[in-house]
mmCIF file of C-alpha atoms in Angstrom:
data_model
loop_
_atom_site.group_PDB
_atom_site.id
_atom_site.type_symbol
_atom_site.label_atom_id
_atom_site.label_comp_id
_atom_site.label_asym_id
_atom_site.label_seq_id
_atom_site.Cartn_x
_atom_site.Cartn_y
_atom_site.Cartn_z
ATOM 1 C CA GLY A 162 7.758 0.164 -37.209
ATOM 2 C CA GLN A 163 8.845 3.711 -36.609
ATOM 3 C CA SER A 164 11.213 5.165 -34.015
ATOM 4 C CA LEU A 165 12.566 8.674 -33.570
ATOM 5 C CA GLU A 166 15.333 9.774 -31.223
ATOM 6 C CA GLN A 167 15.911 13.314 -30.040
ATOM 7 C CA PRO A 168 17.511 14.765 -26.904
ATOM 8 C CA SER A 169 15.157 15.152 -23.965
ATOM 9 C CA GLU A 170 16.412 18.584 -22.883
ATOM 10 C CA VAL A 171 18.409 21.514 -24.222
ATOM 11 C CA THR A 172 19.192 24.806 -22.490
ATOM 12 C CA ALA A 173 20.563 28.029 -23.939
ATOM 13 C CA VAL A 174 20.646 31.761 -23.280
ATOM 14 C CA GLU A 175 18.824 34.490 -25.120
ATOM 15 C CA GLY A 176 20.452 35.420 -28.408
ATOM 16 C CA ALA A 177 22.226 32.097 -28.736
ATOM 17 C CA ILE A 178 21.872 29.410 -31.410
ATOM 18 C CA VAL A 179 20.705 25.908 -30.587
ATOM 19 C CA GLN A 180 20.465 22.769 -32.695
ATOM 20 C CA ILE A 181 18.059 19.932 -31.913
ATOM 21 C CA ASN A 182 18.940 16.662 -33.606
ATOM 22 C CA CYS A 183 16.600 13.886 -34.665
ATOM 23 C CA THR A 184 17.424 10.432 -35.959
ATOM 24 C CA TYR A 185 14.711 8.156 -37.234
ATOM 25 C CA GLN A 186 13.952 4.660 -38.392
ATOM 26 C CA THR A 187 10.865 4.065 -40.469
ATOM 27 C CA SER A 188 9.446 1.625 -42.942
ATOM 28 C CA GLY A 189 8.822 4.002 -45.822
ATOM 29 C CA PHE A 190 9.856 7.654 -45.579
ATOM 30 C CA TYR A 191 8.199 10.690 -47.132
ATOM 31 C CA GLY A 192 9.459 13.596 -45.032
ATOM 32 C CA LEU A 193 10.499 14.999 -41.666
ATOM 33 C CA SER A 194 8.566 17.713 -39.831
ATOM 34 C CA TRP A 195 9.153 19.826 -36.761
ATOM 35 C CA TYR A 196 6.504 21.034 -34.307
ATOM 36 C CA GLN A 197 6.575 23.372 -31.328
ATOM 37 C CA GLN A 198 4.443 22.864 -28.239
ATOM 38 C CA HIS A 199 4.164 25.285 -25.341
ATOM 39 C CA ASP A 200 3.098 23.950 -21.944
ATOM 40 C CA GLY A 201 -0.550 22.930 -21.964
ATOM 41 C CA GLY A 202 -1.005 23.860 -25.603
ATOM 42 C CA ALA A 203 -1.399 22.085 -28.900
ATOM 43 C CA PRO A 204 1.578 21.399 -31.180
ATOM 44 C CA THR A 205 2.039 23.866 -34.015
ATOM 45 C CA PHE A 206 3.817 23.206 -37.286
ATOM 46 C CA LEU A 207 7.262 24.735 -37.860
ATOM 47 C CA SER A 208 8.784 23.115 -40.939
ATOM 48 C CA TYR A 209 8.804 20.165 -43.311
ATOM 49 C CA ASN A 210 11.657 18.603 -45.285
ATOM 50 C CA ALA A 211 11.002 16.063 -47.999
ATOM 51 C CA LEU A 212 14.348 16.426 -49.741
ATOM 52 C CA ASP A 213 17.924 16.638 -48.486
ATOM 53 C CA GLY A 214 19.192 20.037 -47.505
ATOM 54 C CA LEU A 215 18.368 23.071 -45.453
ATOM 55 C CA GLU A 216 15.020 24.857 -45.311
ATOM 56 C CA GLU A 217 15.025 28.326 -43.749
ATOM 57 C CA THR A 218 12.013 30.084 -42.269
ATOM 58 C CA GLY A 219 12.937 33.225 -40.388
ATOM 59 C CA ARG A 220 14.911 32.396 -37.261
ATOM 60 C CA PHE A 221 14.247 28.680 -37.672
ATOM 61 C CA SER A 222 15.942 26.329 -40.137
ATOM 62 C CA SER A 223 15.521 22.608 -40.643
ATOM 63 C CA PHE A 224 17.904 20.157 -42.258
ATOM 64 C CA LEU A 225 17.439 16.667 -43.622
ATOM 65 C CA SER A 226 19.833 13.947 -44.714
ATOM 66 C CA ARG A 227 17.837 10.975 -45.953
ATOM 67 C CA SER A 228 20.920 8.795 -46.420
ATOM 68 C CA ASP A 229 21.773 9.269 -42.724
ATOM 69 C CA SER A 230 18.137 9.138 -41.514
ATOM 70 C CA TYR A 231 18.935 12.353 -39.693
ATOM 71 C CA GLY A 232 17.627 15.846 -39.400
ATOM 72 C CA TYR A 233 17.928 18.853 -37.159
ATOM 73 C CA LEU A 234 16.121 22.015 -36.212
ATOM 74 C CA LEU A 235 18.275 25.124 -35.849
ATOM 75 C CA LEU A 236 16.946 27.993 -33.793
ATOM 76 C CA GLN A 237 18.813 31.279 -34.038
ATOM 77 C CA GLU A 238 18.634 34.496 -32.036
ATOM 78 C CA LEU A 239 16.860 32.660 -29.252
ATOM 79 C CA GLN A 240 14.127 34.474 -27.370
ATOM 80 C CA MET A 241 12.468 33.655 -24.069
ATOM 81 C CA LYS A 242 9.266 32.804 -25.943
ATOM 82 C CA ASP A 243 11.115 29.979 -27.718
ATOM 83 C CA SER A 244 11.069 27.996 -24.464
ATOM 84 C CA ALA A 245 8.870 25.049 -25.397
ATOM 85 C CA SER A 246 8.979 21.422 -26.423
ATOM 86 C CA TYR A 247 10.088 20.645 -29.959
ATOM 87 C CA PHE A 248 9.063 17.458 -31.720
ATOM 88 C CA CYS A 249 10.375 15.887 -34.850
ATOM 89 C CA ALA A 250 7.816 13.861 -36.770
ATOM 90 C CA VAL A 251 8.339 11.478 -39.624
ATOM 91 C CA ARG A 252 5.854 11.047 -42.399
ATOM 92 C CA GLY A 253 6.193 7.364 -43.064
ATOM 93 C CA GLY A 254 4.693 3.935 -42.821
ATOM 94 C CA SER A 255 1.960 3.303 -45.348
ATOM 95 C CA THR A 256 1.838 4.827 -48.814
ATOM 96 C CA LEU A 257 -0.385 7.579 -47.421
ATOM 97 C CA GLY A 258 2.342 8.617 -44.988
ATOM 98 C CA ARG A 259 1.061 8.831 -41.445
ATOM 99 C CA LEU A 260 2.738 11.196 -38.995
ATOM 100 C CA TYR A 261 4.769 9.648 -36.168
ATOM 101 C CA PHE A 262 6.247 11.865 -33.477
ATOM 102 C CA GLY A 263 9.378 11.683 -31.375
ATOM 103 C CA ARG A 264 9.342 12.092 -27.594
ATOM 104 C CA GLY A 265 10.189 15.779 -27.806
ATOM 105 C CA THR A 266 13.022 18.054 -26.680
ATOM 106 C CA GLN A 267 12.346 20.531 -23.893
ATOM 107 C CA LEU A 268 14.125 23.792 -24.730
ATOM 108 C CA THR A 269 14.696 26.255 -21.913
ATOM 109 C CA VAL A 270 15.946 29.712 -22.823
ATOM 110 C CA TRP A 271 17.545 31.692 -19.995
ATOM 111 C CA PRO A 272 17.837 35.475 -19.895
ATOM 112 C CA SER B 91 -9.940 29.002 -43.461
ATOM 113 C CA GLN B 92 -9.761 25.624 -41.825
ATOM 114 C CA THR B 93 -10.501 25.152 -38.164
ATOM 115 C CA ILE B 94 -10.586 22.145 -35.898
ATOM 116 C CA HIS B 95 -12.773 21.855 -32.836
ATOM 117 C CA GLN B 96 -12.190 19.406 -30.031
ATOM 118 C CA TRP B 97 -14.151 19.054 -26.828
ATOM 119 C CA PRO B 98 -14.312 18.917 -23.924
ATOM 120 C CA ALA B 99 -11.097 20.664 -22.860
ATOM 121 C CA THR B 100 -10.941 18.880 -19.515
ATOM 122 C CA LEU B 101 -12.568 15.678 -18.328
ATOM 123 C CA VAL B 102 -12.432 13.687 -15.101
ATOM 124 C CA GLN B 103 -13.924 10.220 -15.324
ATOM 125 C CA PRO B 104 -14.064 7.268 -12.920
ATOM 126 C CA VAL B 105 -12.435 3.960 -13.758
ATOM 127 C CA GLY B 106 -14.809 1.747 -15.685
ATOM 128 C CA SER B 107 -16.898 4.565 -17.100
ATOM 129 C CA PRO B 108 -17.369 5.110 -20.859
ATOM 130 C CA LEU B 109 -15.657 7.810 -22.891
ATOM 131 C CA SER B 110 -16.578 9.802 -25.953
ATOM 132 C CA LEU B 111 -14.386 12.590 -27.300
ATOM 133 C CA GLU B 112 -15.440 14.429 -30.415
ATOM 134 C CA CYS B 113 -13.465 16.318 -33.021
ATOM 135 C CA THR B 114 -14.811 18.226 -36.007
ATOM 136 C CA VAL B 115 -13.040 19.999 -38.821
ATOM 137 C CA GLU B 116 -14.353 22.941 -40.817
ATOM 138 C CA GLY B 117 -13.204 24.508 -44.051
ATOM 139 C CA THR B 118 -11.801 21.438 -45.748
ATOM 140 C CA SER B 119 -13.125 18.246 -47.232
ATOM 141 C CA ASN B 120 -11.870 14.686 -47.070
ATOM 142 C CA PRO B 121 -9.157 15.432 -44.505
ATOM 143 C CA ASN B 122 -6.886 12.784 -43.041
ATOM 144 C CA LEU B 123 -7.725 12.642 -39.335
ATOM 145 C CA TYR B 124 -5.609 11.585 -36.390
ATOM 146 C CA TRP B 125 -6.036 10.844 -32.693
ATOM 147 C CA TYR B 126 -2.895 11.150 -30.578
ATOM 148 C CA ARG B 127 -2.322 10.673 -26.862
ATOM 149 C CA GLN B 128 0.351 12.470 -24.899
ATOM 150 C CA ALA B 129 1.299 11.315 -21.421
ATOM 151 C CA ALA B 130 2.704 13.966 -19.081
ATOM 152 C CA GLY B 131 6.109 15.128 -20.330
ATOM 153 C CA ARG B 132 6.114 12.608 -23.156
ATOM 154 C CA GLY B 133 5.790 12.465 -26.915
ATOM 155 C CA LEU B 134 2.693 12.075 -29.039
ATOM 156 C CA GLN B 135 1.562 8.507 -29.511
ATOM 157 C CA LEU B 136 -0.460 7.900 -32.662
ATOM 158 C CA LEU B 137 -3.642 6.040 -31.710
ATOM 159 C CA PHE B 138 -5.878 6.110 -34.788
ATOM 160 C CA TYR B 139 -5.691 7.346 -38.325
ATOM 161 C CA SER B 140 -8.509 7.795 -40.839
ATOM 162 C CA VAL B 141 -8.466 8.619 -44.537
ATOM 163 C CA GLY B 142 -12.234 8.626 -45.022
ATOM 164 C CA ILE B 143 -15.670 7.859 -43.623
ATOM 165 C CA GLY B 144 -15.669 4.504 -41.863
ATOM 166 C CA GLN B 145 -11.973 3.937 -42.613
ATOM 167 C CA ILE B 146 -10.019 3.650 -39.370
ATOM 168 C CA SER B 147 -6.519 2.311 -38.800
ATOM 169 C CA SER B 148 -5.496 1.432 -35.258
ATOM 170 C CA GLU B 149 -1.866 1.927 -34.372
ATOM 171 C CA VAL B 150 -1.735 0.585 -30.837
ATOM 172 C CA PRO B 151 -3.874 -2.199 -29.340
ATOM 173 C CA GLN B 152 -5.816 -0.804 -26.402
ATOM 174 C CA ASN B 153 -9.302 -0.469 -24.981
ATOM 175 C CA LEU B 154 -9.980 2.608 -27.115
ATOM 176 C CA SER B 155 -11.793 2.752 -30.428
ATOM 177 C CA ALA B 156 -12.412 5.422 -33.034
ATOM 178 C CA SER B 157 -15.162 6.123 -35.523
ATOM 179 C CA ARG B 158 -15.640 8.516 -38.396
ATOM 180 C CA PRO B 159 -19.383 8.760 -39.034
ATOM 181 C CA GLN B 160 -19.068 11.869 -41.216
ATOM 182 C CA ASP B 161 -16.306 13.259 -43.421
ATOM 183 C CA ARG B 162 -15.217 15.892 -40.914
ATOM 184 C CA GLN B 163 -16.093 14.194 -37.639
ATOM 185 C CA PHE B 164 -13.792 11.905 -35.690
ATOM 186 C CA ILE B 165 -14.797 10.296 -32.405
ATOM 187 C CA LEU B 166 -12.644 8.544 -29.813
ATOM 188 C CA SER B 167 -14.458 6.129 -27.515
ATOM 189 C CA SER B 168 -13.991 3.635 -24.746
ATOM 190 C CA LYS B 169 -16.504 1.317 -23.126
ATOM 191 C CA LYS B 170 -14.585 1.100 -19.824
ATOM 192 C CA LEU B 171 -11.800 3.500 -18.926
ATOM 193 C CA LEU B 172 -8.619 2.375 -17.199
ATOM 194 C CA LEU B 173 -6.335 4.476 -15.008
ATOM 195 C CA SER B 174 -3.701 4.194 -17.740
ATOM 196 C CA ASP B 175 -6.018 5.987 -20.174
ATOM 197 C CA SER B 176 -5.277 9.294 -18.457
ATOM 198 C CA GLY B 177 -3.493 11.754 -20.679
ATOM 199 C CA PHE B 178 -3.759 14.617 -23.129
ATOM 200 C CA TYR B 179 -5.735 13.583 -26.203
ATOM 201 C CA LEU B 180 -5.165 15.508 -29.376
ATOM 202 C CA CYS B 181 -7.125 15.405 -32.597
ATOM 203 C CA ALA B 182 -5.437 16.581 -35.779
ATOM 204 C CA TRP B 183 -6.128 16.815 -39.461
ATOM 205 C CA GLY B 184 -3.780 16.747 -42.412
ATOM 206 C CA ASP B 185 -4.168 17.332 -46.116
ATOM 207 C CA SER B 186 -3.846 14.490 -48.612
ATOM 208 C CA MET B 187 -0.059 14.812 -48.629
ATOM 209 C CA ASN B 188 0.207 14.857 -44.820
ATOM 210 C CA THR B 189 3.002 17.425 -44.969
ATOM 211 C CA GLU B 190 1.468 19.412 -42.134
ATOM 212 C CA ALA B 191 -0.878 18.486 -39.304
ATOM 213 C CA PHE B 192 -3.220 20.962 -37.635
ATOM 214 C CA PHE B 193 -4.106 20.171 -34.051
ATOM 215 C CA GLY B 194 -7.136 20.838 -31.925
ATOM 216 C CA GLN B 195 -6.653 22.295 -28.466
ATOM 217 C CA GLY B 196 -6.770 18.862 -26.846
ATOM 218 C CA THR B 197 -8.703 17.163 -24.062
ATOM 219 C CA ARG B 198 -6.981 16.573 -20.766
ATOM 220 C CA LEU B 199 -8.463 13.321 -19.433
ATOM 221 C CA THR B 200 -7.953 12.202 -15.859
ATOM 222 C CA VAL B 201 -9.245 8.779 -14.914
ATOM 223 C CA VAL B 202 -9.746 8.441 -11.159
#
């Protein structure tokens, strides 16, 4: 089966940097994704890592270590609009790689 | 461009009543399709996954079922709803590599 662990809540102030960690266990691994979900809305894609290392997209970066079954999302220069839930998702399982999500981390950014 | 439509946005149904939620995708062919359920303040639970017409994989045993009668149509059904079926149901599609999933706006189901 698949399991993903991430912190339930993180708080930070505007302008700060925050890191959201994710550890996973899966039978078959193809990549780790991150999604953002604002209250009442649909999740939206942020990043995808298939190989070890850091991927940078603007203020957001995502890291993967396959040997440690670990990844993180790094959010820099936090803004109030970044307050949302953040989910890590593992592409794993069958050879076609279904997407399994963690329970999400609620990020609250304070002024 | 690709779009995904999911309806209705909100639904209140009595216990024991049937359910049918529909999802359609435009602008792409042969997408991988997903149904997820999200309980309040919780993560996304994968319910069903489909790689083609009539091909459905069930992830969690429950009183829900899914069908894919056409390439870009995915339907979630139940013959008799339970209180525990309440939640936020999300349809999503992914390309053949499943590197990114695109979600519909979801249906908030309340079973009373």
